[in-house]
mmCIF file of C-alpha atoms in Angstrom:
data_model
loop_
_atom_site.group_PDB
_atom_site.id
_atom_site.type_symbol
_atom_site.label_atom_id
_atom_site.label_comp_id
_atom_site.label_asym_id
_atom_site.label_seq_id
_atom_site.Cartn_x
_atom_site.Cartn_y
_atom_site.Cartn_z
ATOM 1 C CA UNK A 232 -64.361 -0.110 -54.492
ATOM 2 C CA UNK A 233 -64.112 0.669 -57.761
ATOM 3 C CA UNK A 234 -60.279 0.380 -59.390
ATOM 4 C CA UNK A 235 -60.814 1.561 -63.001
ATOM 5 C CA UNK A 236 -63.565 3.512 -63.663
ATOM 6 C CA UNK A 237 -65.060 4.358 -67.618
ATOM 7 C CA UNK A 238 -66.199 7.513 -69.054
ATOM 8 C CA UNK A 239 -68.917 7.293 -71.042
ATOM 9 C CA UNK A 240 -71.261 4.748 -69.996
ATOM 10 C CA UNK A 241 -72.630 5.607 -73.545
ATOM 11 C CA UNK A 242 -71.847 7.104 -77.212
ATOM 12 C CA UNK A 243 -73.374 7.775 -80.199
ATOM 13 C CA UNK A 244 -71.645 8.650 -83.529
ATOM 14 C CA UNK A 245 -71.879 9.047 -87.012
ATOM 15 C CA UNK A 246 -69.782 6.453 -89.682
ATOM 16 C CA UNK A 247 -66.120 7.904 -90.026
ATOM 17 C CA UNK A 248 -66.464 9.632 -87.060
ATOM 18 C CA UNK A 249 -63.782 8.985 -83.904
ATOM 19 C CA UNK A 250 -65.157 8.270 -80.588
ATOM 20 C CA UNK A 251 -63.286 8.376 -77.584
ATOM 21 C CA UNK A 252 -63.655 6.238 -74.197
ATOM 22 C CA UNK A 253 -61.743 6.841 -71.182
ATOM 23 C CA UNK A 254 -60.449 4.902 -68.533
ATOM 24 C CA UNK A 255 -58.825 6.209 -65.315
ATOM 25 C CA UNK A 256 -57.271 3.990 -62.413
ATOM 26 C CA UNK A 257 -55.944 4.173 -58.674
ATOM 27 C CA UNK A 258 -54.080 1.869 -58.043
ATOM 28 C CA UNK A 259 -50.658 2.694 -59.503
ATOM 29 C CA UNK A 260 -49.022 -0.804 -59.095
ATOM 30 C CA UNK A 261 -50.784 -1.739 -62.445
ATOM 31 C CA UNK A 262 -48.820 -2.039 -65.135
ATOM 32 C CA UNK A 263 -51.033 -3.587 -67.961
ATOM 33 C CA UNK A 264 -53.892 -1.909 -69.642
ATOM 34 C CA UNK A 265 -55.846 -3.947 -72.404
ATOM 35 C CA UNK A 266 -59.019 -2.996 -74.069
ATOM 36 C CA UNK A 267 -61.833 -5.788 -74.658
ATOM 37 C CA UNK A 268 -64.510 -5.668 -76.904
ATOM 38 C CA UNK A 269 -67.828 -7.655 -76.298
ATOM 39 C CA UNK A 270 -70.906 -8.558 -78.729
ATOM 40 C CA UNK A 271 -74.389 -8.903 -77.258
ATOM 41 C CA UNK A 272 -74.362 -12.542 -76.450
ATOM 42 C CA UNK A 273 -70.426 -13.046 -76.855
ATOM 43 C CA UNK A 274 -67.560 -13.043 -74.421
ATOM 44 C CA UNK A 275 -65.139 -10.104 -74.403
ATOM 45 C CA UNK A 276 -62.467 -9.734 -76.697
ATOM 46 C CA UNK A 277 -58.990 -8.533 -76.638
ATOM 47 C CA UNK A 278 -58.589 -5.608 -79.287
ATOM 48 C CA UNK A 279 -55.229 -3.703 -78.012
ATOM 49 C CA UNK A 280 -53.146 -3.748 -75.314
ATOM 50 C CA UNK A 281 -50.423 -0.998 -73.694
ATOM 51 C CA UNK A 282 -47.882 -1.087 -70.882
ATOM 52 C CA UNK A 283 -47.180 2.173 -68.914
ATOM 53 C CA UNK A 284 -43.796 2.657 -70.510
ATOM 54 C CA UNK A 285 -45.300 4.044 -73.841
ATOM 55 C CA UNK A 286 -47.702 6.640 -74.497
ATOM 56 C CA UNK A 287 -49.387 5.411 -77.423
ATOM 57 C CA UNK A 288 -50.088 2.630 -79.541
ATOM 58 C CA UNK A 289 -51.738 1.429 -82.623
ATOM 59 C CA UNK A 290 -53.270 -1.508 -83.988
ATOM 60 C CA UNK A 291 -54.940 -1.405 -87.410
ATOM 61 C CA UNK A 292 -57.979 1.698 -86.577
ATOM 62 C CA UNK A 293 -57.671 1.391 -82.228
ATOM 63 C CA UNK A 294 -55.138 3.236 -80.880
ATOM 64 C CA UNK A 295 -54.875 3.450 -76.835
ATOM 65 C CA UNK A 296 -53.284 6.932 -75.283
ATOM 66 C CA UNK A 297 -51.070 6.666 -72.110
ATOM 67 C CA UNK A 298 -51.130 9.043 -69.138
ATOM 68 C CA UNK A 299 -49.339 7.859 -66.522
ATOM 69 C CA UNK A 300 -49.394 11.039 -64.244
ATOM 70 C CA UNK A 301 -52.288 11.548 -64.468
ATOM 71 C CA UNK A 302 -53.616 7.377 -64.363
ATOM 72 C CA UNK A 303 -55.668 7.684 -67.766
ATOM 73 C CA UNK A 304 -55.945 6.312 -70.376
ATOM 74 C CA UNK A 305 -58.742 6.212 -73.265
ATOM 75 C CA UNK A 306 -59.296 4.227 -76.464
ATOM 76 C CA UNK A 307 -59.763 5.903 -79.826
ATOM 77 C CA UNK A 308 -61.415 4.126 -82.884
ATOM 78 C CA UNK A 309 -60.540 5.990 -86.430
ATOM 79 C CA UNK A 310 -63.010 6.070 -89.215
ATOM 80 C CA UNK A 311 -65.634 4.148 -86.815
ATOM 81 C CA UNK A 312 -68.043 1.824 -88.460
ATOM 82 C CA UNK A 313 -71.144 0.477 -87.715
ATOM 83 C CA UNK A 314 -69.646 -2.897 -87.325
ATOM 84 C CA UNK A 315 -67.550 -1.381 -84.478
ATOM 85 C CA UNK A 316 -70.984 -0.954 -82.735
ATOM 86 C CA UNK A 317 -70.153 -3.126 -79.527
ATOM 87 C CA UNK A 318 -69.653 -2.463 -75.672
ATOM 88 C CA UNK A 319 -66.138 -1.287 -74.757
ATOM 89 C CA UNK A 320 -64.219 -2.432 -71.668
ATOM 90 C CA UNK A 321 -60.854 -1.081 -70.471
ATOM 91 C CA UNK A 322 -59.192 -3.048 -67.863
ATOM 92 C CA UNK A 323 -56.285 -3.212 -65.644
ATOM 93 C CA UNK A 324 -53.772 -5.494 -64.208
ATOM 94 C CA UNK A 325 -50.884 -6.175 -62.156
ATOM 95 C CA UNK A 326 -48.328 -8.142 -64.164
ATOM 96 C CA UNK A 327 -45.548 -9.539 -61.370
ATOM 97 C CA UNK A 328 -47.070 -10.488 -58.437
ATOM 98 C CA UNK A 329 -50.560 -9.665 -59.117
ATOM 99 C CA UNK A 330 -51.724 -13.292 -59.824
ATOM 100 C CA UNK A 331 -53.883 -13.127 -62.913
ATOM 101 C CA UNK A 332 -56.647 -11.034 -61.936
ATOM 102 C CA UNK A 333 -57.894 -8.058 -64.168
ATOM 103 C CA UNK A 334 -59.557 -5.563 -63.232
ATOM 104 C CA UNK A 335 -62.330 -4.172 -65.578
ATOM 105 C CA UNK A 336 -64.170 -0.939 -66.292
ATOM 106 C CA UNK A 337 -67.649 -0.862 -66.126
ATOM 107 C CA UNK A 338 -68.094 -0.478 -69.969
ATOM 108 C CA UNK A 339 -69.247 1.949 -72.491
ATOM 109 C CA UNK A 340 -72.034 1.028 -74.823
ATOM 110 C CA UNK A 341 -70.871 2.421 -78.530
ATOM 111 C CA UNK A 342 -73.203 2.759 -81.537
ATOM 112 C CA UNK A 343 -72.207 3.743 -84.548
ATOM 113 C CA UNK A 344 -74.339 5.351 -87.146
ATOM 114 C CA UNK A 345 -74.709 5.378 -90.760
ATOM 115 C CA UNK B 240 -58.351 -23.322 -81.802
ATOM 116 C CA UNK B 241 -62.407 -24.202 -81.803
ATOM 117 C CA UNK B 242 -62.852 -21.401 -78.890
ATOM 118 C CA UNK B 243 -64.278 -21.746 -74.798
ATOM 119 C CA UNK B 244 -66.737 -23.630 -74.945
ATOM 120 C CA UNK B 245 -69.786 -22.899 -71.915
ATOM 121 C CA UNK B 246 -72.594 -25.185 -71.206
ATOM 122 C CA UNK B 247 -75.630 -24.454 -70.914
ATOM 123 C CA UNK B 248 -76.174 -21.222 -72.573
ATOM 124 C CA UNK B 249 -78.601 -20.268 -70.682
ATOM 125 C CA UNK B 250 -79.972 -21.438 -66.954
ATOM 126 C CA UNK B 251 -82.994 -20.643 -65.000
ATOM 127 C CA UNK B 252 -83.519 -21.812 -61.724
ATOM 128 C CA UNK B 253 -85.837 -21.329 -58.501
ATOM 129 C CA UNK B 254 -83.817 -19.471 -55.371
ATOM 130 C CA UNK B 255 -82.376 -22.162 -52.968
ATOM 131 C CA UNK B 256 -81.603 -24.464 -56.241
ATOM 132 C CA UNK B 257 -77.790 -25.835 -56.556
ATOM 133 C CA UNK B 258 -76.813 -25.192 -60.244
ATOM 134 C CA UNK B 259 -73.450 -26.272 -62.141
ATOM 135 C CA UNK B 260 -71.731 -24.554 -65.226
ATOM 136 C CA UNK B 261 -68.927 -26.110 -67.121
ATOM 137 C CA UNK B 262 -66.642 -24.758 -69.382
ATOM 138 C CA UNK B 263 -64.162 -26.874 -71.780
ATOM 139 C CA UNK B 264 -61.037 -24.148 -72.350
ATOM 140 C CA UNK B 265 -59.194 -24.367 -75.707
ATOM 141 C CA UNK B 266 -57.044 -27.525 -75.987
ATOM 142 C CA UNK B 267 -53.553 -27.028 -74.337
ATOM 143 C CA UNK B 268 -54.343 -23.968 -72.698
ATOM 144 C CA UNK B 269 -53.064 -24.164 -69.016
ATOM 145 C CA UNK B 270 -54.631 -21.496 -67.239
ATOM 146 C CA UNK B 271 -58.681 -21.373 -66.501
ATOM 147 C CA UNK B 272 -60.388 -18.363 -65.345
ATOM 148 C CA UNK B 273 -63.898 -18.060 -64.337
ATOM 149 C CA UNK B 274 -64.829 -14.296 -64.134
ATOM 150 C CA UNK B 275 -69.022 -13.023 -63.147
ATOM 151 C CA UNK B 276 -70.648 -10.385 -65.253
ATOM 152 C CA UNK B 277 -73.890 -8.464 -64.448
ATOM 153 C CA UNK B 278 -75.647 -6.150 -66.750
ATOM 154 C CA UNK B 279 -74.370 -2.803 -67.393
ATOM 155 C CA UNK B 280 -70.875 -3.749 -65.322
ATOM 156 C CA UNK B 281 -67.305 -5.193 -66.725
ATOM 157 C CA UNK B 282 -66.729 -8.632 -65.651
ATOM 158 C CA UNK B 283 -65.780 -9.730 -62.128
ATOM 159 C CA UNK B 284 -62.825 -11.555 -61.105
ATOM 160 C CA UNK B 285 -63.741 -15.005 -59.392
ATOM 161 C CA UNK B 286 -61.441 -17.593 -59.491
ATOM 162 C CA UNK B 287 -58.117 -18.808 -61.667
ATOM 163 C CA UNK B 288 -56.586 -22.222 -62.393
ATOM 164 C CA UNK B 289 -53.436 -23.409 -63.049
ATOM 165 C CA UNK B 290 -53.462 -26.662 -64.684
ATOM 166 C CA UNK B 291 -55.917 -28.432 -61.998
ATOM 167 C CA UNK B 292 -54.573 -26.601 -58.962
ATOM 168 C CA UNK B 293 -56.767 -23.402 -58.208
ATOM 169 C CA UNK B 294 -54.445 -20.565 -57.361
ATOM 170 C CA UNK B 295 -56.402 -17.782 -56.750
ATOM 171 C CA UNK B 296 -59.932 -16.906 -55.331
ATOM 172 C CA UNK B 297 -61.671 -13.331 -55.110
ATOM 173 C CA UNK B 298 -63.984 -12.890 -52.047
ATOM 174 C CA UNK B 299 -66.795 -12.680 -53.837
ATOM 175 C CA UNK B 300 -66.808 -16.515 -54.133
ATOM 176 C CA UNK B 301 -68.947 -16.768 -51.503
ATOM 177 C CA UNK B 302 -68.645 -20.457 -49.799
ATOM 178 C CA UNK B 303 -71.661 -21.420 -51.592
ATOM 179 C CA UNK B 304 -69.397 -21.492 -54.413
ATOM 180 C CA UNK B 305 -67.361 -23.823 -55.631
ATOM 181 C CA UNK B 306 -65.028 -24.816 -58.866
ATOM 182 C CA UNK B 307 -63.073 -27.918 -59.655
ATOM 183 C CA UNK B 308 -61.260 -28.393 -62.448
ATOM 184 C CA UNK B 309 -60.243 -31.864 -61.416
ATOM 185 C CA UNK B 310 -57.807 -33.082 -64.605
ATOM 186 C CA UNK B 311 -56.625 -29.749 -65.616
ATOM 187 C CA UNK B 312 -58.897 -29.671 -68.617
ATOM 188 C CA UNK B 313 -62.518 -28.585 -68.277
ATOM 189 C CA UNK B 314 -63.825 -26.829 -65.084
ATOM 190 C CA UNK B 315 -66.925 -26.815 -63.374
ATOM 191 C CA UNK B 316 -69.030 -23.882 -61.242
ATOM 192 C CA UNK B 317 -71.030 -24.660 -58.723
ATOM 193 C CA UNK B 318 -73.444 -22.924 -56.948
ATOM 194 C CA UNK B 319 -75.549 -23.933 -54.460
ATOM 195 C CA UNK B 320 -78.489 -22.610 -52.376
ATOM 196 C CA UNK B 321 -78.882 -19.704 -55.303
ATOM 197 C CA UNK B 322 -80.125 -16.191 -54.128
ATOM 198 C CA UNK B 323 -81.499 -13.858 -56.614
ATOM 199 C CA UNK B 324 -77.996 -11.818 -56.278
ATOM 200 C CA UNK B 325 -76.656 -14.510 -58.081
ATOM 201 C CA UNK B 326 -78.636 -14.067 -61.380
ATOM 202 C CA UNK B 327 -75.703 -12.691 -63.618
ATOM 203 C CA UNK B 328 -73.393 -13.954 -66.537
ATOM 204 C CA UNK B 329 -70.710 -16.447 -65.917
ATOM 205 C CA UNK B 330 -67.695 -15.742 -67.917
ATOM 206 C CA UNK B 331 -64.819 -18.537 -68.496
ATOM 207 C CA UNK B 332 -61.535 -17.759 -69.859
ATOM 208 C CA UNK B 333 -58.342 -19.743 -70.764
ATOM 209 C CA UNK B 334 -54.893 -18.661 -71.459
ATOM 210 C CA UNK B 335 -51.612 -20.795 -73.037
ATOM 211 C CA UNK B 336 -50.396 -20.243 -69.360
ATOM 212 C CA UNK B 337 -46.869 -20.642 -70.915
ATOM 213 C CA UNK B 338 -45.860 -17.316 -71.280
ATOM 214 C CA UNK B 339 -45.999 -13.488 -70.155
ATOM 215 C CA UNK B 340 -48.140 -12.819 -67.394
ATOM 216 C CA UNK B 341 -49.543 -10.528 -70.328
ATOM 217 C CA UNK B 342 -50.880 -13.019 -72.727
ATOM 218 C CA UNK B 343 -53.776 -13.479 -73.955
ATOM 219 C CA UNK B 344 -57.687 -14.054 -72.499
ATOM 220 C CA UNK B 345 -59.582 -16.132 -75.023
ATOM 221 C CA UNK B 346 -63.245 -15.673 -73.674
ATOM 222 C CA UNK B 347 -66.388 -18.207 -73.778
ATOM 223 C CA UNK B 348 -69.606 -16.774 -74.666
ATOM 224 C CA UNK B 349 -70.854 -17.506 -70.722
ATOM 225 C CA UNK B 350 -73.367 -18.695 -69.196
ATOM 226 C CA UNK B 351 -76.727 -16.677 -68.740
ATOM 227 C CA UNK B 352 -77.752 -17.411 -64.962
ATOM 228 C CA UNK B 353 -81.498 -16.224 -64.150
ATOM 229 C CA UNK B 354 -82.386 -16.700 -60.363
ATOM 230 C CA UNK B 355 -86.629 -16.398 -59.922
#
């Protein structure tokens, strides 16, 4: 059973350009959404994070959009570059109760072009 | 911080072979999570330590596996009798363990499991 699934598996754009990956989830008793970034060869890493009482937030270029009615949420990148080339995971998790388990996406393979 | 650190980097090994991963978390960090990753899927929740005490186990740790993370610093993986299922990349994590239930996953770079 799949808890959080990712739209697109894959994306293509041009430098400066802002993609957009989205995440959407079932199980509403999550209430922690981070976004992890991975490297071929390297281990994910955290790039932004958002709790269901907000509907945005922005760190440096990444800013994450909130839906809570409708369980989405999806990751923008401004002015992409082709250093941001990478594979995207969003995840979920339960914060109180849910032990320390998160729940990922199944990833979305970016590449950015000059 | 010098990072999780995984050993080996890379393992191949015949089906029905036991094989062990270790991971050394980043000093003082309490909590040690060992998550499963195969290609073209997000990583898989296995197992999660507390200090040395294992709190948590997903049922996908099937009882062929096993982790130990016996003085509440490094932790091994086991895995014995290995199927080709197995072949996948074996995340570990580590957190301070001191704070928010919300803080933060430093990730090793895993180790690369191949099952002929």
């Amino acid at each position: 059973q799949q808890q959080v699934k990712q739209s697109p598996q894959s994306l293509i754009v041009q430098k400066g350009g802002i993609p957009i990956i989205n995440c959407a989830y079932e199980n509403t008793a999550f209430d922690y959404f981070p976004w992890y970034q991975q490297f071929p060869g390297k281990g994910p890493a955290l790039l932004i994070a958002i709790r269901p009482d907000v509907s945005e937030k922005k760190e440096g270029r990444f800013t994450i959009s909130f839906n809570k009615s409708a369980k989405q949420f999806s990751l923008h990148i401004m002015d992409s570059q082709p250093g941001d080339s990478a594979t995207y995971f969003c995840a979920a998790k339960i914060l109180t109760g849910g032990g320390n388990k998160l729940t990922f996406g199944t990833g979305t393979q970016l590449k950015v072009e000059l | 911080d010098t990072g999780v650190s995984q050993d080996p980097r890379h393992k191949i090994t015949k089906r029905g072979q036991n094989v062990t991963f270790r991971c050394d978390p980043i000093s003082e960090h309490n909590r040690l999570y060992w998550y499963r990753q195969t290609l073209g899927q997000g990583p898989e929740f296995l197992t999660y330590f507390q200090n040395e005490a294992q709190l948590e186990k997903s049922r996908l740790l099937s009882d062929r596996f096993s982790a130990e993370r016996p003085k509440g610093s490094f932790s091994t993986l086991e895995i014995q009798r290995t199927e080709q299922g197995d072949s996948a990349m074996y995340l570990c994590a580590s957190s301070r363990g001191r704070g928010a239930a919300n803080e933060k996953l430093f990730f090793g770079s895993g180790t690369q499991l191949s099952v002929l």
